[in-house]
Coordinates of C-alpha atoms in Angstrom, one line a residue:
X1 CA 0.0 0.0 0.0
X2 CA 2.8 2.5 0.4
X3 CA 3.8 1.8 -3.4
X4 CA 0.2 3.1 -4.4
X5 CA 0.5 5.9 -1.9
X6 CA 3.3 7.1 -3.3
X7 CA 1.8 6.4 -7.0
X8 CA -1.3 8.7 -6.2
X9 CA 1.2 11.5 -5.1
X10 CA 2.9 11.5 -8.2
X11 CA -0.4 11.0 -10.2
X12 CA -1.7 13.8 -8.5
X13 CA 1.5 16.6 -9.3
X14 CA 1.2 15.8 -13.6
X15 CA 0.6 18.9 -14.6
X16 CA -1.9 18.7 -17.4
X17 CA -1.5 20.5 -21.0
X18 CA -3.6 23.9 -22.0
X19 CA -6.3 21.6 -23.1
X20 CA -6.7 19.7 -20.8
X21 CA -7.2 22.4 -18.2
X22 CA -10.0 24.0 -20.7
X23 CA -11.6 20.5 -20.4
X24 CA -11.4 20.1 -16.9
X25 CA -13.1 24.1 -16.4
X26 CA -16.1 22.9 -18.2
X27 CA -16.7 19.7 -16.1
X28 CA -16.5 21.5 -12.7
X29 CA -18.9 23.6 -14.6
X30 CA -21.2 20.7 -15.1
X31 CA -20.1 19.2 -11.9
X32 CA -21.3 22.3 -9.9
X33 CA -24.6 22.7 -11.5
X34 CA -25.1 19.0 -10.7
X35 CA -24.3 19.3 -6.8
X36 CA -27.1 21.8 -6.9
X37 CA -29.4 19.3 -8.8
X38 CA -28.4 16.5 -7.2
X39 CA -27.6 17.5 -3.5
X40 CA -24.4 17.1 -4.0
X41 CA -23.9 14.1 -5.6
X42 CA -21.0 14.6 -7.8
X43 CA -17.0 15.6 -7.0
X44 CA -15.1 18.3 -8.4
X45 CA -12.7 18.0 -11.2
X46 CA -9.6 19.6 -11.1
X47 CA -8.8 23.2 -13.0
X48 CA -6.7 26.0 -13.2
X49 CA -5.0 28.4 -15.9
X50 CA -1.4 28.8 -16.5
X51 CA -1.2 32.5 -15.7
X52 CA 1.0 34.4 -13.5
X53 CA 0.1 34.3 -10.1
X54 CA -2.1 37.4 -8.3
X55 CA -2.6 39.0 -5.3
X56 CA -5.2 36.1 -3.1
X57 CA -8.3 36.9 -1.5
X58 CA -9.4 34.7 1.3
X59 CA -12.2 34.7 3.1
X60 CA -12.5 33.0 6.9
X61 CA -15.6 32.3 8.2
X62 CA -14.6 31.4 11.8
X63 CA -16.6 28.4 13.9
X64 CA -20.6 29.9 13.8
X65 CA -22.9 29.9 16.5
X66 CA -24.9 27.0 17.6
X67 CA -28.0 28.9 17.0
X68 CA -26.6 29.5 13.3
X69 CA -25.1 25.9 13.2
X70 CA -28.7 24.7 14.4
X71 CA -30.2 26.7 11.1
X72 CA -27.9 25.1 9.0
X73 CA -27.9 21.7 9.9
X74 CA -29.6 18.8 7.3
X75 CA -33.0 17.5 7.7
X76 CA -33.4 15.5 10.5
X77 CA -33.3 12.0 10.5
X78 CA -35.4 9.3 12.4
X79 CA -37.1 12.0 14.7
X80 CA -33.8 13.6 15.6
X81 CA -31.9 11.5 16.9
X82 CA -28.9 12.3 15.6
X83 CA -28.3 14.9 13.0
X84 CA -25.6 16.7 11.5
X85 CA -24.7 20.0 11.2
X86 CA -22.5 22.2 9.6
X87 CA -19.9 23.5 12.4
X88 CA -17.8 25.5 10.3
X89 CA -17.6 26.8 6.8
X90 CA -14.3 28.0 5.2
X91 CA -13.8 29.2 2.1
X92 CA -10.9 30.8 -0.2
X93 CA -10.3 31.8 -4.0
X94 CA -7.4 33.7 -5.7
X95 CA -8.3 36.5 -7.8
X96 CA -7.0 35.1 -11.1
X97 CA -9.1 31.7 -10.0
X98 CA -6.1 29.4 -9.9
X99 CA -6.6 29.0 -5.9
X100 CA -10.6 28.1 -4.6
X101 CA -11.7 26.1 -1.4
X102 CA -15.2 25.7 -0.6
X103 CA -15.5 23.5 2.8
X104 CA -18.1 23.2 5.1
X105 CA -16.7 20.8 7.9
X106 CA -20.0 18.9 9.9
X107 CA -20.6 18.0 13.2
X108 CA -22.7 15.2 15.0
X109 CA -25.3 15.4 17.7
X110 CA -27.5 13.3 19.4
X111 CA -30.9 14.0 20.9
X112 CA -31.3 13.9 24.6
X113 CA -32.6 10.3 24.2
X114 CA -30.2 8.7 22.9
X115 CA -27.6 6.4 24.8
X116 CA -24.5 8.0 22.6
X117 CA -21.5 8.5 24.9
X118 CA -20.5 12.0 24.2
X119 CA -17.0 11.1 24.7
X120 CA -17.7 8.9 21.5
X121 CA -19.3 11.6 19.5
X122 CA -16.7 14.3 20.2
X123 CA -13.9 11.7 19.0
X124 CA -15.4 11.6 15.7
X125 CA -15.8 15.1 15.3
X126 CA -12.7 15.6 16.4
X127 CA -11.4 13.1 13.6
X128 CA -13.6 15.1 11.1
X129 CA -11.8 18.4 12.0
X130 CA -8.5 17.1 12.1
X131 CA -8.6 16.1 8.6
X132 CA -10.4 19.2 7.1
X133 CA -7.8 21.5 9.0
X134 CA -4.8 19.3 7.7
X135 CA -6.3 19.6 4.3
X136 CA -7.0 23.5 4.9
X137 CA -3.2 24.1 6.2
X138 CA -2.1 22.5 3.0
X139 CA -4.2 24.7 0.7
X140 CA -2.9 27.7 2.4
X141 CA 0.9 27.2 2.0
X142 CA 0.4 26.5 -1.3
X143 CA -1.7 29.4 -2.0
X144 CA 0.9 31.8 0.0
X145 CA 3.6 30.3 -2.0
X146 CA 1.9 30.7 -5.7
X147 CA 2.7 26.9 -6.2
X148 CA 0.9 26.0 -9.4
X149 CA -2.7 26.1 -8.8
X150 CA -5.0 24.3 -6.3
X151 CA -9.1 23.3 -5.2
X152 CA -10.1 22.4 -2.4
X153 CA -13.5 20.9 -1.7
X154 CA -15.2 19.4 1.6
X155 CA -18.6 18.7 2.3
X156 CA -20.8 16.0 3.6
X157 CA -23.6 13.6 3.4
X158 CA -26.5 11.7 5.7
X159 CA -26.7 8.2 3.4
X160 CA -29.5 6.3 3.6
X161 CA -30.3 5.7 6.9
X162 CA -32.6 2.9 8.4
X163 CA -34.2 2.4 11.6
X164 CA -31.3 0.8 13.1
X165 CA -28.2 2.7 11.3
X166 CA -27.3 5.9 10.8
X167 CA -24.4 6.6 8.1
X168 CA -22.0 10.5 7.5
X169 CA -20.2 10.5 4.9
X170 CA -17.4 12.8 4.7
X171 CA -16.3 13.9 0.8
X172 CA -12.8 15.6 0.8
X173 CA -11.6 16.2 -2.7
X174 CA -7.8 17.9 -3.2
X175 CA -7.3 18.9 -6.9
X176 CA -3.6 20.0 -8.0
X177 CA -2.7 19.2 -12.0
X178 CA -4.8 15.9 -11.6
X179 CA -7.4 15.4 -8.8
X180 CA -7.9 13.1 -5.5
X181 CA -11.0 12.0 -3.8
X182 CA -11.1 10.3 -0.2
X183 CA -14.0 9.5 1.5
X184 CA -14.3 8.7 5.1
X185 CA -17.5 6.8 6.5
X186 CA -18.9 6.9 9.8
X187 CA -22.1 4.7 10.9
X188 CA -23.4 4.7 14.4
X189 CA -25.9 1.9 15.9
X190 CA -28.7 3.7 16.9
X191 CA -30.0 1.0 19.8
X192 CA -26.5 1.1 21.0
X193 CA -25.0 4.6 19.9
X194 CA -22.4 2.9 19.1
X195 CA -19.7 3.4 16.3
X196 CA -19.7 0.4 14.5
X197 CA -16.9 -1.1 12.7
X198 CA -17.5 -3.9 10.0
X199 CA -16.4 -6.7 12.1
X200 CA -19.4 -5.2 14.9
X201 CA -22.0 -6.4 12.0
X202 CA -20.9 -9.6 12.7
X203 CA -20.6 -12.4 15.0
X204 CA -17.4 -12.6 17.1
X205 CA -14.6 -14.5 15.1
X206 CA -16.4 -15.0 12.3
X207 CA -14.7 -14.8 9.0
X208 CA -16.3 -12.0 7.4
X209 CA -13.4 -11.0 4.9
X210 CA -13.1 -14.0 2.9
X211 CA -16.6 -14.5 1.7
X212 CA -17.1 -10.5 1.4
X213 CA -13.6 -10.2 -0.7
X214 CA -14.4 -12.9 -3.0
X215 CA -17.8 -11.2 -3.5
X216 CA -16.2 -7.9 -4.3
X217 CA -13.7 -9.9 -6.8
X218 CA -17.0 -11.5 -8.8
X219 CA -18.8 -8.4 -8.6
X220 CA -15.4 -6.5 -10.5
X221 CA -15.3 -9.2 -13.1
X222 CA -18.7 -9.5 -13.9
X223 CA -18.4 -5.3 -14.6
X224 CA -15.4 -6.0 -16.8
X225 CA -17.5 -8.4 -18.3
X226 CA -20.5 -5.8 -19.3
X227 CA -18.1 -2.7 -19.6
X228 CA -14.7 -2.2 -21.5
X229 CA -14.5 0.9 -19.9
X230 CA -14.2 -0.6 -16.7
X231 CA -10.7 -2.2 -15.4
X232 CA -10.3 -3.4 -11.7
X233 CA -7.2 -4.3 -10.2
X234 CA -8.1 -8.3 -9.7
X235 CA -6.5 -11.4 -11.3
X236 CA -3.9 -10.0 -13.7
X237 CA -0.5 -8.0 -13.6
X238 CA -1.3 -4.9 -13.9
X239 CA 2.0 -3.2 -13.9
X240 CA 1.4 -1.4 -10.5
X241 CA 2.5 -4.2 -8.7
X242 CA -0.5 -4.4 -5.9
X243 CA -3.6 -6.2 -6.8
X244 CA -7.1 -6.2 -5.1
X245 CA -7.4 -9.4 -3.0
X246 CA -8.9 -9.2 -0.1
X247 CA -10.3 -6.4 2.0
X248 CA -8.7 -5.2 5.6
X249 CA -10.2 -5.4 8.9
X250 CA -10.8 -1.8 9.2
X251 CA -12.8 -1.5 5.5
X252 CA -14.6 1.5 5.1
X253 CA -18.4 0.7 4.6
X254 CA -22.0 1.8 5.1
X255 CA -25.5 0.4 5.3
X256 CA -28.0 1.3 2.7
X257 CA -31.6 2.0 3.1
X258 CA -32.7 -1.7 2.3
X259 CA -30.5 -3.0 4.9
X260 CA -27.8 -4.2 3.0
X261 CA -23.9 -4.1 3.5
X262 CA -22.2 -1.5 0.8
X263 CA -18.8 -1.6 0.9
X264 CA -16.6 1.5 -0.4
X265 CA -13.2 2.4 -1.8
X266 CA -11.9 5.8 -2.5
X267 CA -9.7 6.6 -5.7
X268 CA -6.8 4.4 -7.2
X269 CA -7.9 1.8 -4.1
X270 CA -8.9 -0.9 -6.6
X271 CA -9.1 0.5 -9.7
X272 CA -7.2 3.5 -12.1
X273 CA -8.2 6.9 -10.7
X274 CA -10.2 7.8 -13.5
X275 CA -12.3 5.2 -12.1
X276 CA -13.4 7.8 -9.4
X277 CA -14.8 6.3 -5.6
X278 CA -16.3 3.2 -6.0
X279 CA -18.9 0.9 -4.3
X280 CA -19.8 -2.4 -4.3
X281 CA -23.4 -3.6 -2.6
X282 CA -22.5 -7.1 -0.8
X283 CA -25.5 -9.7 -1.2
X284 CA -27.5 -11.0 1.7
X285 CA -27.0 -14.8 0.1
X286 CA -23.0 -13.2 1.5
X287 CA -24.1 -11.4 4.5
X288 CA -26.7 -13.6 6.4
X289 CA -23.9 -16.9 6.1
X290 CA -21.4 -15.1 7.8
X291 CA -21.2 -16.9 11.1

């Protein structure tokens, strides 16, 4: 895994030609226009222009009120039990438009009725700020030192939630020459209040990995299959030396409405980047044998 960490670092600093940047200007154009369709359901592509660097503008909006964070925050789910809402907003662009950051970092809460440790809940926060300021520091050295040019998107979603799950997902997206998008997942029991991890969704010692993985494997072929377009890092040499073939303990995952196990990868995890995030909805034939 550190080979392809280093690989998406290095994929990420190609600087692309003139027209490629022209190309990548009008998809953020369509890409915006379908966040506001869509409720955000589409990532950013990375853009910029070659020209000489110019004076930046930035603007801080610092941590709002709970009153205002209150007014902000997403529909409720499941009565209110736990919602979230938007804790801080931060946003930054460059007069000549080679630097822009539009973030909007979330925050969970729980309703007075529900057995959530608090403790528990201001970890993950924590967590969530942590990596939007890391991402934020970044994005302002380079924008100090005129380094190429830079975007810088953060926002975040309530999946489908059901009467025993609640799911936030966390979209960070860092675009610098080429682009990078990293997801981070966070489901909470909501009997328990508990964060759950994938092995919790299971009984103790059961081998959950093997029969998942080998799901994951069939599910990438048979898309090989029905699309050309479509390549996945499984059963061939694919010159990056790392191919998919099992997932880790610690596999980032959520619960869809129907009940059923999705499990997720972010960018050049499986798959070329162009590939984007990817998800693949485990059966319950795979699920209710696990034991």
């Amino acid at each position: 895994m550190e080979n392809l960490d280093e690989m998406k670092k290095e994929y990420l600093s190609v600087e692309p030609p003139p027209e490629g940047k022209e190309r990548m200007k009008e998809t953020i154009a369509r890409a915006k226009a379908e966040n506001r369709e869509k409720r955000q359901k589409r990532r950013w592509k990375a853009w910029g222009s070659g020209l000489a660097a110019a004076a930046a503008i930035i603007v801080l909006l610092p941590n709002i009120s709970s009153s205002a964070a209150y007014a902000m925050s997403s529909v409720p789910v499941l009565g209110q039990i736990i919602e979230a809402v938007t804790f801080r907003e931060y946003a930054a662009e460059s007069e000549d438009g080679r630097f822009e950051a539009d973030v909007k970092i979330p925050e969970l809460r729980a309703s007075d009725g529900l057995s959530v440790d608090a403790e528990q809940l201001k970890r993950i926060n924590d967590e969530i700020r942590q990596i939007a300021q890391e991402m934020i520091d970044e994005f302002e050295i380079n924008m100090a030192e005129e380094a190429s040019y830079e975007q810088l998107m953060i926002k975040y979603e309530i999946l489908d939630t059901t009467d025993d799950y609640f799911s936030l997902k966390l979209i960070t997206y860092h675009g610098a020459g080429s682009g990078y998008q990293k997801d981070y997942y966070y489901t909470l029991d909501l009997e328990t209040g508990k964060q759950l991890t994938l092995a919790d969704l299971f009984p103790a010692g059961a081998d959950f990995i093997t029969p998942i993985s080998e799901n994951i494997k069939e599910q990438m072929r048979r898309r090989m299959e029905e699309d050309e377009n479509k390549v996945y890092w499984v059963d061939a040499e694919d010159g990056i030396g790392w191919v998919f073939d099992a997932i880790p303990p610690d596999q980032s995952f959520y619960v869809n409405r129907d009940g059923h196990l999705v499990i997720t990868f972010s960018e050049g995890d499986v798959a070329p980047m162009y590939m984007g995030c990817d998800e693949f909805v485990i059966p319950d034939t795979v699920t209710e044998n696990i034991k």
